[in-house]
Amino acid sequence: MSAINTSENPRDIAVDVRPAEGLPPEIIDPTVPVIYIDDLAARRGDGIFETMMVRAGRVRNLDLHRDRFVRGASLLDLPAPEVDRWLQATDMALSAWDDLGGGEAALRWMYSRGRESTGSVTGWVTISAESPSVVRQREQGVRVMTAHRGFSLSISDDSPWALVGAKTLSYAMNMAALRHAASRGLDDVIFIGDDDRVLEGPTSTVVAVTGRTMVTPSQQAGVLPGTTQAALFALARRRGWETEQRPLTVADLRAAGGVWLVSSVRIHARVTELDGVELPRPATADDVEALAVEAATA
Amino acid sequence: MSAINTSENPRDIAVDVRPAEGLPPEIIDPTVPVIYIDDLAARRGDGIFETMMVRAGRVRNLDLHRDRFVRGASLLDLPAPEVDRWLQATDMALSAWDDLGGGEAALRWMYSRGRESTGSVTGWVTISAESPSVVRQREQGVRVMTAHRGFSLSISDDSPWALVGAKTLSYAMNMAALRHAASRGLDDVIFIGDDDRVLEGPTSTVVAVTGRTMVTPSQQAGVLPGTTQAALFALARRRGWETEQRPLTVADLRAAGGVWLVSSVRIHARVTELDGVELPRPATADDVEALAVEAATA
């Protein structure tokens, strides 16, 4: 067996959830292989995931992630996850992470169709440290290009196989868009659909802010409901802000007071430049970012 | 480490291609885990694959698969595969398969972005026996539903991140469509786009035959160029058949003399029923299927 690649992140934590085995989750060594060659996560991207923020030893907005995870499993016809088992695995991972010194991190749930040879689902909980770019982009913002998604989702209600609303492991296209941006010296992407309609980032939700109103694109086909956006909007409303979900165009972004990409671990990344044009930092920026941090770390 | 799932297919063969290690490929034990938890094949479906037929100890149409594999790697900005290394791994797998008794099989190349912690690509060659349903569908045909893909690819030239033409590991949607068909007691799916335009099967290419003319949908955005279809059409032309690539509608399929799904391992599966309506077996069916077998096993 080939095991000459040892992890360069020895602090990484991994727990085998053993979702099909009727046995408790088990801490595993992430410096040796843990996934079988016939696992459909690797063969077909056939499964779902969630990425959550760990701060001060606790997973933030776990309920929102758990709910989307359960919905995603249903959309993919995966066996309904035993939530208690996933929470137990999460606690084990957090405890191990804490033993290693803790710190801000990304915790991931990965749930796979499982092995072709056994037909049994597989799943893991992992923790790894935030990358430096996450913190940098949170503090300094991101330079962004718009990108036609390359497809338009229009008939999701009649096409359950389009898996609209599920955060699947089939992210090759999202990763390709981010690579494309990087090759142009940029940090991130905003996907747009027909008629210049704003969709989402490859790993984030778009929020435009004007005055004390926050707007995010309608949760139409092709826009994954964002946990961080949901938490932010709920908190913002309680603090007297207006929030709207409605169709947004690229022109709307340019006309907005400010634009952010929000996501669980990076939390907020203000769009400082969109397609080469500088976007303003609005007077409310500090308030928006403070609200985002509070919401994302609840 | 959890290793209580042992393979139910002990005859499966796996070779670690070690594409980034400067070491020769290595036979590995597929009954223990071989993929690291941070491999982007499993995390993001970020890689490519090919599935090829093994018959009588030899991979069929290897050149066509190799060419698509190399193109796919380029589309995904993966390091250009060292083809000799992949061929060496393939020979090792075939030899091991032969030692176990050989027989018709599916050989797979899997090439992944690799591990997040190392940034180095990973890759495997595997062999597993054909499933009984493959042979049954080849002999008896398939009952098929049409399915709106749920998205339309229209601007691929401007959207390299859409990865049009690459056979990526992000196949969750294709798998979902097949599950949907199975849940309705059907065998397979033909994806259709706007205006009832025929695209492809989730793991096959559509071929309609009328008289001595074979037609396959134009290689528009959203249709993966099929290796088996290419081999079949090239052979058919040499034998005096007409072949065409042009837009096809569902009505065209209903009006055709016969319709097949062609792919590397199953080779041919005649569509016996489309959306509940029986499709005829044309007088030329035996000739078509004989040509397909000859082309697919070249």
Coordinates of C-alpha atoms in Angstrom, one line a residue:
Chain A
M1 CA 0.0 0.0 0.0
S2 CA 1.3 3.5 -0.9
A3 CA 1.4 5.7 2.1
I4 CA 4.4 7.9 1.4
N5 CA 2.4 11.1 1.4
T6 CA 2.0 12.0 5.0
S7 CA -0.2 14.9 5.9
E8 CA 1.4 18.3 5.9
N9 CA -1.3 19.4 8.4
P10 CA -0.6 17.0 11.2
R11 CA -3.1 19.0 13.3
D12 CA -6.0 17.9 11.1
I13 CA -8.6 15.9 12.9
A14 CA -10.8 13.2 11.3
V15 CA -13.6 11.1 12.7
D16 CA -15.2 8.2 10.9
V17 CA -18.9 8.7 11.5
R18 CA -19.6 5.0 10.5
P19 CA -23.1 5.9 9.5
A20 CA -24.0 2.4 8.4
E21 CA -22.2 0.3 10.9
G22 CA -24.2 0.6 14.1
L23 CA -21.0 1.4 16.0
P24 CA -20.0 4.6 17.6
P25 CA -18.0 7.2 15.6
E26 CA -14.3 6.7 15.8
I27 CA -11.3 9.1 15.7
I28 CA -9.1 8.2 12.8
D29 CA -5.6 9.1 11.8
P30 CA -5.8 11.6 8.9
T31 CA -2.2 10.9 8.0
V32 CA -3.1 7.5 6.5
P33 CA -5.7 6.8 3.9
V34 CA -9.3 6.3 5.2
I35 CA -11.4 6.2 2.0
Y36 CA -11.8 3.0 0.0
I37 CA -11.1 3.2 -3.7
D38 CA -14.7 2.3 -4.6
D39 CA -16.3 5.1 -2.5
L40 CA -18.8 7.0 -4.6
A41 CA -17.7 10.3 -3.0
A42 CA -14.5 9.9 -4.9
R43 CA -15.9 8.1 -7.9
R44 CA -18.9 10.2 -8.6
G45 CA -19.0 13.2 -6.3
D46 CA -22.1 11.4 -5.0
G47 CA -22.8 12.8 -1.5
I48 CA -23.2 16.0 0.4
F49 CA -21.2 18.2 2.7
E50 CA -21.3 21.1 5.1
T51 CA -18.5 23.4 6.2
M52 CA -18.9 25.1 9.5
M53 CA -16.9 27.5 11.6
V54 CA -15.3 26.5 14.8
R55 CA -14.5 29.3 17.1
A56 CA -13.6 29.1 20.8
G57 CA -14.2 25.4 20.8
R58 CA -17.7 25.5 19.5
V59 CA -19.4 25.0 16.1
R60 CA -21.3 28.0 15.0
N61 CA -24.8 28.0 13.5
L62 CA -24.8 24.2 13.8
D63 CA -28.6 24.0 13.6
L64 CA -28.7 25.8 10.2
H65 CA -26.0 23.5 8.8
R66 CA -27.7 20.4 10.2
D67 CA -31.0 21.3 8.7
R68 CA -29.5 21.9 5.2
F69 CA -27.6 18.7 5.6
V70 CA -30.7 16.7 6.4
R71 CA -32.6 18.3 3.5
G72 CA -29.7 17.6 1.1
A73 CA -29.6 13.9 2.1
S74 CA -33.3 13.7 1.3
L75 CA -32.8 15.4 -2.1
L76 CA -30.1 12.8 -2.9
D77 CA -32.1 9.9 -1.6
L78 CA -29.4 9.1 0.9
P79 CA -30.5 7.4 4.1
A80 CA -31.7 10.1 6.6
P81 CA -28.6 10.9 8.6
E82 CA -28.8 9.9 12.3
V83 CA -28.2 13.5 13.6
D84 CA -27.2 12.3 17.0
R85 CA -24.4 10.3 15.5
W86 CA -23.1 13.2 13.5
L87 CA -23.3 15.4 16.6
Q88 CA -21.4 12.8 18.6
A89 CA -18.7 12.7 15.9
T90 CA -18.6 16.5 15.9
D91 CA -18.0 16.5 19.7
M92 CA -15.2 14.0 19.4
A93 CA -13.6 16.0 16.7
L94 CA -13.9 19.3 18.7
S95 CA -12.4 17.6 21.8
A96 CA -9.4 16.3 19.8
W97 CA -9.0 19.7 18.1
D98 CA -9.0 21.3 21.5
D99 CA -6.4 18.8 22.8
L100 CA -4.1 19.9 19.9
G101 CA -4.4 23.6 20.9
G102 CA -7.7 24.5 19.3
G103 CA -8.2 27.8 17.5
E104 CA -10.4 29.0 14.7
A105 CA -11.0 26.3 12.2
A106 CA -13.3 24.8 9.5
L107 CA -15.3 21.7 10.5
R108 CA -16.7 19.6 7.7
W109 CA -19.4 17.0 7.5
M110 CA -19.0 14.7 4.5
Y111 CA -21.7 12.1 3.8
S112 CA -21.2 9.8 0.8
R113 CA -23.3 7.3 -1.0
G114 CA -20.7 4.9 0.1
R115 CA -18.8 2.0 -1.3
E116 CA -20.0 0.4 -4.6
S117 CA -19.0 -3.0 -3.3
T118 CA -21.0 -2.8 -0.1
G119 CA -23.8 -0.4 -0.9
S120 CA -23.4 1.2 2.6
V121 CA -23.1 4.9 3.1
T122 CA -20.0 6.4 4.6
G123 CA -19.3 9.7 6.4
W124 CA -16.6 11.7 8.1
V125 CA -16.2 14.8 10.3
T126 CA -13.0 16.7 9.8
I127 CA -11.4 19.8 11.3
S128 CA -8.7 21.8 9.7
A129 CA -7.2 25.2 10.5
E130 CA -8.4 28.2 8.6
S131 CA -6.2 29.1 5.7
P132 CA -4.4 32.4 6.0
S133 CA -6.2 33.7 2.9
V134 CA -9.5 33.3 4.6
V135 CA -8.5 35.8 7.3
R136 CA -6.8 38.1 4.9
Q137 CA -9.9 38.2 2.7
R138 CA -12.1 38.8 5.7
E139 CA -10.0 41.8 6.7
Q140 CA -9.1 43.2 3.3
G141 CA -11.9 42.2 1.0
V142 CA -11.8 40.5 -2.4
R143 CA -11.4 41.4 -6.0
V144 CA -14.1 39.6 -8.0
M145 CA -15.0 38.8 -11.5
T146 CA -18.5 38.0 -12.7
A147 CA -18.8 34.7 -14.6
H148 CA -21.7 33.4 -16.6
R149 CA -22.4 30.1 -14.8
G150 CA -22.5 28.4 -18.1
F151 CA -25.9 26.9 -17.5
S152 CA -29.3 28.1 -16.4
L153 CA -31.5 26.2 -14.1
S154 CA -35.0 26.8 -14.9
I155 CA -37.2 23.8 -14.3
S156 CA -36.0 22.4 -11.0
D157 CA -39.4 21.5 -9.8
D158 CA -39.7 19.1 -12.6
S159 CA -36.1 17.9 -12.4
P160 CA -35.4 16.5 -8.9
W161 CA -32.2 15.0 -10.4
A162 CA -30.9 18.5 -10.7
L163 CA -30.5 18.4 -6.9
V164 CA -31.3 22.0 -6.5
G165 CA -30.7 23.1 -2.9
A166 CA -28.3 20.3 -2.1
K167 CA -24.7 21.0 -1.3
T168 CA -23.3 18.1 -3.2
L169 CA -19.7 16.8 -3.4
S170 CA -19.9 17.5 -7.2
Y171 CA -18.1 20.9 -7.0
A172 CA -15.7 20.6 -9.9
M173 CA -17.3 23.6 -11.7
N174 CA -17.2 25.8 -8.7
M175 CA -13.6 25.0 -8.2
A176 CA -12.8 25.7 -11.8
A177 CA -14.4 29.1 -11.6
L178 CA -12.2 29.9 -8.6
R179 CA -9.1 28.7 -10.4
H180 CA -10.1 30.9 -13.4
A181 CA -10.3 33.9 -11.1
A182 CA -7.0 33.2 -9.5
S183 CA -5.3 32.8 -12.9
R184 CA -6.4 36.4 -13.6
G185 CA -5.0 37.6 -10.3
L186 CA -8.5 37.8 -8.7
D187 CA -9.8 36.4 -5.4
D188 CA -13.3 35.2 -6.2
V189 CA -16.3 34.9 -8.5
I190 CA -19.9 35.9 -8.7
F191 CA -21.9 33.6 -11.0
I192 CA -24.5 35.3 -13.1
G193 CA -27.3 33.7 -15.1
D194 CA -29.5 34.9 -18.0
D195 CA -30.1 38.6 -18.2
D196 CA -27.1 39.4 -16.0
R197 CA -29.0 38.0 -13.0
V198 CA -26.8 37.6 -10.0
L199 CA -26.7 34.1 -8.6
E200 CA -24.1 33.3 -6.0
G201 CA -20.4 32.8 -5.4
P202 CA -18.9 29.3 -5.9
T203 CA -18.6 29.0 -2.1
S204 CA -20.5 32.0 -0.8
T205 CA -23.8 34.0 -0.9
V206 CA -24.0 37.5 -2.4
V207 CA -25.3 40.4 -0.2
A208 CA -25.7 43.9 -1.4
V209 CA -26.2 46.7 1.1
T210 CA -27.6 50.2 0.5
G211 CA -28.3 52.4 3.5
R212 CA -29.7 50.1 6.1
T213 CA -31.2 47.6 3.6
M214 CA -29.6 44.2 2.8
V215 CA -30.5 42.4 -0.4
T216 CA -29.6 38.9 -1.5
P217 CA -30.6 37.2 -4.8
S218 CA -33.9 35.3 -4.7
Q219 CA -33.5 31.7 -3.8
Q220 CA -34.2 30.7 -7.3
A221 CA -32.9 27.6 -9.0
G222 CA -29.2 27.6 -9.0
V223 CA -28.7 29.5 -5.7
L224 CA -27.9 27.4 -2.7
P225 CA -29.7 28.8 0.4
G226 CA -26.8 30.3 2.5
T227 CA -26.6 29.6 6.2
T228 CA -24.5 32.6 6.9
Q229 CA -26.8 34.9 4.9
A230 CA -29.8 33.5 6.7
A231 CA -28.2 34.1 10.1
L232 CA -27.1 37.6 9.1
F233 CA -30.5 38.6 7.8
A234 CA -32.3 37.3 10.8
L235 CA -30.0 39.2 13.1
A236 CA -30.1 42.4 11.0
R237 CA -33.9 42.4 11.1
R238 CA -33.8 42.2 14.8
R239 CA -31.5 45.2 14.8
G240 CA -33.9 47.2 12.7
W241 CA -32.4 46.7 9.2
E242 CA -34.5 46.0 6.2
T243 CA -33.7 42.7 4.4
E244 CA -35.0 41.6 1.0
Q245 CA -34.6 38.6 -1.3
R246 CA -35.3 39.6 -4.8
P247 CA -33.8 39.3 -8.3
L248 CA -30.5 41.3 -8.5
T249 CA -28.6 42.3 -11.6
V250 CA -24.9 43.1 -12.0
A251 CA -26.0 46.7 -12.4
D252 CA -27.7 46.5 -9.1
L253 CA -24.5 45.4 -7.5
R254 CA -22.6 48.3 -9.1
A255 CA -25.3 50.7 -7.8
A256 CA -25.4 49.3 -4.3
G257 CA -23.7 51.0 -1.3
G258 CA -21.5 48.0 -0.9
V259 CA -21.4 44.3 -1.8
W260 CA -20.2 41.3 0.3
L261 CA -19.7 37.6 -0.1
V262 CA -20.7 35.8 3.0
S263 CA -19.9 32.2 4.0
S264 CA -19.5 30.2 7.2
V265 CA -15.7 30.3 7.8
R266 CA -14.6 33.4 5.9
I267 CA -17.8 35.1 7.3
H268 CA -17.6 38.3 5.2
A269 CA -15.5 39.4 2.3
R270 CA -16.3 42.8 1.0
V271 CA -16.1 43.1 -2.8
T272 CA -13.6 45.8 -3.3
E273 CA -13.5 45.5 -7.1
L274 CA -16.0 44.0 -9.5
D275 CA -14.9 43.3 -13.1
G276 CA -12.2 45.9 -12.7
V277 CA -14.3 48.6 -11.3
E278 CA -13.8 49.6 -7.7
L279 CA -16.8 49.3 -5.4
P280 CA -17.2 51.7 -2.5
R281 CA -16.9 50.8 1.1
P282 CA -20.1 52.2 2.5
A283 CA -20.4 54.2 5.7
T284 CA -22.2 51.3 7.2
A285 CA -19.5 48.8 6.4
D286 CA -18.2 48.4 10.0
D287 CA -21.8 47.8 11.1
V288 CA -22.4 45.2 8.4
E289 CA -19.3 43.3 9.2
A290 CA -19.9 43.4 12.9
L291 CA -23.4 42.0 12.3
A292 CA -22.0 39.3 10.0
V293 CA -19.4 38.2 12.6
E294 CA -22.1 38.2 15.3
A295 CA -24.5 36.2 13.2
A296 CA -21.9 33.8 11.8
T297 CA -20.5 33.0 15.3
A298 CA -23.8 32.6 17.0
Chain B
M1 CA -8.4 3.4 11.9
S2 CA -11.8 1.9 10.8
A3 CA -11.3 -0.9 8.4
I4 CA -14.2 -3.3 9.2
N5 CA -15.7 -3.0 5.8
T6 CA -13.9 -5.5 3.7
S7 CA -14.5 -5.5 0.0
E8 CA -17.3 -7.8 -1.2
N9 CA -15.5 -7.9 -4.5
P10 CA -12.2 -9.4 -3.5
R11 CA -11.3 -9.8 -7.2
D12 CA -11.2 -6.0 -7.7
I13 CA -7.8 -4.7 -8.7
A14 CA -6.4 -1.3 -7.9
V15 CA -3.1 0.4 -8.9
D16 CA -1.9 3.6 -7.3
V17 CA -0.6 5.6 -10.3
R18 CA 1.4 7.9 -8.1
P19 CA 1.3 10.6 -10.7
A20 CA 3.1 13.2 -8.5
E21 CA 5.7 11.0 -6.8
G22 CA 8.3 10.2 -9.5
L23 CA 7.9 6.5 -8.5
P24 CA 6.5 3.7 -10.6
P25 CA 2.8 2.8 -10.2
E26 CA 2.1 0.3 -7.4
I27 CA -0.5 -2.5 -7.0
I28 CA -2.5 -1.7 -3.9
D29 CA -4.9 -3.7 -1.8
P30 CA -8.5 -2.5 -2.6
T31 CA -9.8 -4.1 0.6
V32 CA -8.2 -1.4 2.7
P33 CA -8.6 2.4 2.4
V34 CA -6.3 4.0 -0.2
I35 CA -7.6 7.6 -0.5
Y36 CA -6.8 10.3 2.1
I37 CA -9.6 12.2 3.8
D38 CA -8.4 15.5 2.2
D39 CA -8.3 14.2 -1.4
L40 CA -10.3 16.6 -3.6
A41 CA -11.8 13.8 -5.6
A42 CA -13.8 12.9 -2.5
R43 CA -14.2 16.5 -1.2
R44 CA -15.1 18.3 -4.4
G45 CA -15.5 15.8 -7.2
D46 CA -12.5 17.6 -8.6
G47 CA -10.9 15.3 -11.1
I48 CA -11.7 13.3 -14.2
F49 CA -12.2 9.6 -15.1
E50 CA -12.6 7.2 -17.9
T51 CA -14.3 3.8 -17.9
M52 CA -13.0 1.3 -20.5
M53 CA -13.9 -2.2 -21.5
V54 CA -11.6 -5.1 -20.8
R55 CA -12.2 -8.1 -23.0
A56 CA -9.8 -11.0 -23.4
G57 CA -7.2 -9.3 -21.4
R58 CA -7.0 -6.1 -23.4
V59 CA -8.4 -2.6 -23.0
R60 CA -10.6 -1.7 -25.9
N61 CA -10.4 1.7 -27.7
L62 CA -7.7 2.8 -25.3
D63 CA -6.6 5.6 -27.6
L64 CA -10.0 7.2 -27.7
H65 CA -10.2 7.2 -23.9
R66 CA -6.6 8.4 -23.5
D67 CA -7.3 11.3 -25.8
R68 CA -10.4 12.4 -24.0
F69 CA -8.6 11.9 -20.6
V70 CA -5.7 14.2 -21.7
R71 CA -8.2 16.8 -23.0
G72 CA -10.2 16.6 -19.8
A73 CA -7.0 17.1 -17.7
S74 CA -6.3 20.3 -19.7
L75 CA -9.9 21.6 -19.3
L76 CA -9.5 21.2 -15.5
D77 CA -6.0 22.7 -15.4
L78 CA -4.7 19.4 -14.0
P79 CA -1.0 18.7 -14.7
A80 CA -0.8 17.0 -18.1
P81 CA -1.0 13.2 -17.3
E82 CA 2.2 11.3 -18.0
V83 CA 0.5 8.9 -20.4
D84 CA 3.2 6.3 -20.2
R85 CA 2.7 6.1 -16.5
W86 CA -1.0 5.5 -16.9
L87 CA -0.4 2.8 -19.5
Q88 CA 2.1 1.2 -17.2
A89 CA -0.4 1.2 -14.4
T90 CA -3.0 -0.2 -16.8
D91 CA -0.7 -3.1 -17.8
M92 CA -0.1 -3.9 -14.1
A93 CA -3.8 -3.9 -13.4
L94 CA -4.5 -6.1 -16.4
S95 CA -1.8 -8.6 -15.5
A96 CA -3.2 -8.8 -11.9
W97 CA -6.7 -9.2 -13.3
D98 CA -5.6 -12.0 -15.5
D99 CA -3.9 -13.7 -12.6
L100 CA -7.3 -13.7 -10.8
G101 CA -9.0 -15.4 -13.8
G102 CA -9.6 -12.4 -16.0
G103 CA -12.9 -12.1 -17.8
E104 CA -14.9 -9.1 -19.2
A105 CA -14.5 -6.1 -16.9
A106 CA -14.6 -2.4 -16.5
L107 CA -11.2 -0.6 -16.2
R108 CA -11.2 2.9 -14.7
W109 CA -8.8 5.7 -14.8
M110 CA -9.3 8.2 -12.0
Y111 CA -7.2 11.4 -11.8
S112 CA -7.8 13.7 -8.9
R113 CA -6.7 17.3 -8.0
G114 CA -5.2 15.5 -5.1
R115 CA -4.7 16.2 -1.5
E116 CA -5.5 19.6 0.0
S117 CA -2.6 19.3 2.4
T118 CA 0.0 18.4 -0.2
G119 CA -1.3 20.1 -3.3
S120 CA -0.1 17.0 -5.3
V121 CA -2.3 15.2 -7.8
T122 CA -3.4 11.6 -7.2
G123 CA -4.6 8.9 -9.5
W124 CA -5.7 5.3 -9.6
V125 CA -6.4 2.5 -12.2
T126 CA -9.0 0.0 -11.1
I127 CA -10.6 -3.1 -12.6
S128 CA -13.9 -4.6 -11.5
A129 CA -16.1 -7.2 -13.0
E130 CA -19.0 -6.2 -15.2
S131 CA -22.3 -6.1 -13.3
P132 CA -24.9 -8.6 -14.4
S133 CA -27.3 -5.8 -15.3
V134 CA -24.8 -4.6 -17.9
V135 CA -25.0 -7.8 -19.8
R136 CA -28.7 -8.1 -19.4
Q137 CA -29.3 -4.6 -20.7
R138 CA -27.0 -5.3 -23.6
E139 CA -29.0 -8.4 -24.5
Q140 CA -32.5 -7.3 -23.7
G141 CA -32.4 -3.5 -24.1
V142 CA -33.6 -0.8 -21.7
R143 CA -36.8 1.0 -20.8
V144 CA -36.0 4.7 -20.7
M145 CA -37.5 8.0 -19.6
T146 CA -36.7 11.3 -21.0
A147 CA -35.6 13.9 -18.4
H148 CA -35.1 17.6 -18.7
R149 CA -31.5 18.0 -17.7
G150 CA -32.6 20.8 -15.4
F151 CA -30.1 23.2 -16.9
S152 CA -29.1 24.4 -20.3
L153 CA -25.6 24.9 -21.3
S154 CA -25.4 27.7 -23.8
I155 CA -22.3 29.8 -23.5
S156 CA -19.6 27.2 -23.0
D157 CA -17.1 29.1 -25.1
D158 CA -17.2 32.0 -22.7
S159 CA -17.4 29.8 -19.6
P160 CA -14.4 27.5 -19.5
W161 CA -15.3 26.8 -15.8
A162 CA -18.4 24.9 -17.1
L163 CA -15.8 22.2 -18.0
V164 CA -17.8 21.3 -21.1
G165 CA -16.3 18.2 -22.7
A166 CA -14.5 17.0 -19.6
K167 CA -15.7 13.7 -17.9
T168 CA -15.4 15.0 -14.4
L169 CA -15.8 13.2 -11.1
S170 CA -18.8 15.5 -10.3
Y171 CA -21.5 13.1 -11.4
A172 CA -24.0 13.5 -8.6
M173 CA -26.7 14.7 -11.0
N174 CA -26.2 11.9 -13.4
M175 CA -26.4 9.4 -10.6
A176 CA -29.6 11.1 -9.3
A177 CA -31.3 10.8 -12.7
L178 CA -30.5 7.1 -12.9
R179 CA -31.9 6.6 -9.4
H180 CA -35.0 8.5 -10.4
A181 CA -35.5 6.1 -13.4
A182 CA -34.9 3.1 -11.2
S183 CA -37.5 4.3 -8.7
R184 CA -40.0 4.3 -11.6
G185 CA -39.1 0.8 -12.6
L186 CA -37.0 2.0 -15.6
D187 CA -33.5 1.3 -16.6
D188 CA -32.1 4.5 -18.0
V189 CA -32.5 8.1 -18.9
I190 CA -32.2 10.3 -21.9
F191 CA -31.5 13.9 -20.9
I192 CA -33.3 16.6 -23.0
G193 CA -32.6 20.3 -23.2
D194 CA -34.6 23.3 -24.4
D195 CA -37.1 22.6 -27.2
D196 CA -37.1 18.9 -26.5
R197 CA -33.6 18.6 -27.9
V198 CA -32.0 15.3 -27.2
L199 CA -28.7 15.5 -25.3
E200 CA -27.3 12.2 -23.9
G201 CA -27.7 9.5 -21.3
P202 CA -26.2 10.0 -17.9
T203 CA -23.5 7.5 -18.8
S204 CA -24.1 6.9 -22.5
T205 CA -24.4 8.5 -26.0
V206 CA -27.7 8.4 -27.9
V207 CA -27.7 6.9 -31.4
A208 CA -30.9 6.8 -33.6
V209 CA -30.9 4.5 -36.6
T210 CA -33.2 4.7 -39.6
G211 CA -32.5 2.5 -42.6
R212 CA -28.7 2.5 -42.9
T213 CA -28.3 5.9 -41.4
M214 CA -27.0 6.5 -37.8
V215 CA -27.6 9.9 -36.2
T216 CA -26.3 11.2 -32.9
P217 CA -27.0 14.6 -31.3
S218 CA -24.7 17.4 -32.2
Q219 CA -21.8 17.7 -29.9
Q220 CA -23.2 20.9 -28.5
A221 CA -22.6 22.1 -25.0
G222 CA -23.8 19.6 -22.5
V223 CA -23.1 16.5 -24.6
L224 CA -19.9 14.7 -23.8
P225 CA -18.2 13.3 -26.9
G226 CA -18.7 9.6 -26.7
T227 CA -15.8 7.2 -27.4
T228 CA -18.1 4.3 -28.3
Q229 CA -20.2 6.4 -30.6
A230 CA -17.1 7.7 -32.3
A231 CA -15.7 4.2 -32.8
L232 CA -19.1 3.0 -34.0
F233 CA -19.6 5.8 -36.5
A234 CA -16.1 5.4 -37.9
L235 CA -16.6 1.7 -38.4
A236 CA -20.1 2.1 -39.8
R237 CA -18.9 4.6 -42.4
R238 CA -16.3 2.2 -43.5
R239 CA -19.0 -0.4 -44.0
G240 CA -21.1 1.9 -46.1
W241 CA -23.5 3.3 -43.6
E242 CA -24.4 7.0 -43.4
T243 CA -23.6 8.8 -40.2
E244 CA -24.7 12.2 -39.0
Q245 CA -24.3 14.5 -36.1
R246 CA -27.2 16.9 -35.9
P247 CA -29.8 18.3 -33.6
L248 CA -32.3 15.6 -32.6
T249 CA -35.7 16.0 -30.9
V250 CA -37.6 13.5 -28.9
A251 CA -40.0 13.3 -31.8
D252 CA -37.1 12.3 -34.0
L253 CA -36.3 9.5 -31.6
R254 CA -39.9 8.2 -31.8
A255 CA -39.9 8.4 -35.6
A256 CA -36.5 6.6 -35.9
G257 CA -36.2 3.0 -36.9
G258 CA -34.5 2.3 -33.6
V259 CA -32.7 4.0 -30.8
W260 CA -29.7 2.8 -28.8
L261 CA -27.6 4.0 -25.9
V262 CA -24.0 3.2 -26.5
S263 CA -21.2 3.2 -23.9
S264 CA -17.8 1.5 -23.4
V265 CA -18.7 -1.4 -21.1
R266 CA -22.4 -2.0 -21.8
I267 CA -21.6 -1.3 -25.5
H268 CA -25.2 -1.2 -26.8
A269 CA -28.5 -1.0 -25.1
R270 CA -31.5 -0.8 -27.4
V271 CA -34.2 1.6 -26.1
T272 CA -37.2 -0.8 -26.1
E273 CA -39.6 1.8 -24.5
L274 CA -39.3 5.6 -24.4
D275 CA -41.6 7.4 -21.9
G276 CA -44.0 4.4 -21.9
V277 CA -44.2 4.0 -25.7
E278 CA -42.6 0.9 -27.2
L279 CA -39.9 1.6 -29.8
P280 CA -39.5 -0.8 -32.7
R281 CA -36.6 -3.1 -33.2
P282 CA -35.6 -2.4 -36.7
A283 CA -34.7 -5.0 -39.3
T284 CA -31.1 -3.7 -39.1
A285 CA -30.9 -4.2 -35.3
D286 CA -28.6 -7.3 -35.5
D287 CA -26.3 -5.4 -37.9
V288 CA -26.2 -2.3 -35.7
E289 CA -25.4 -4.3 -32.6
A290 CA -22.8 -6.4 -34.3
L291 CA -21.1 -3.2 -35.6
A292 CA -21.3 -1.7 -32.1
V293 CA -19.6 -4.8 -30.6
E294 CA -16.9 -4.8 -33.2
A295 CA -16.3 -1.1 -32.8
A296 CA -16.4 -1.1 -29.0
T297 CA -14.0 -4.0 -28.7
A298 CA -11.5 -2.8 -31.3

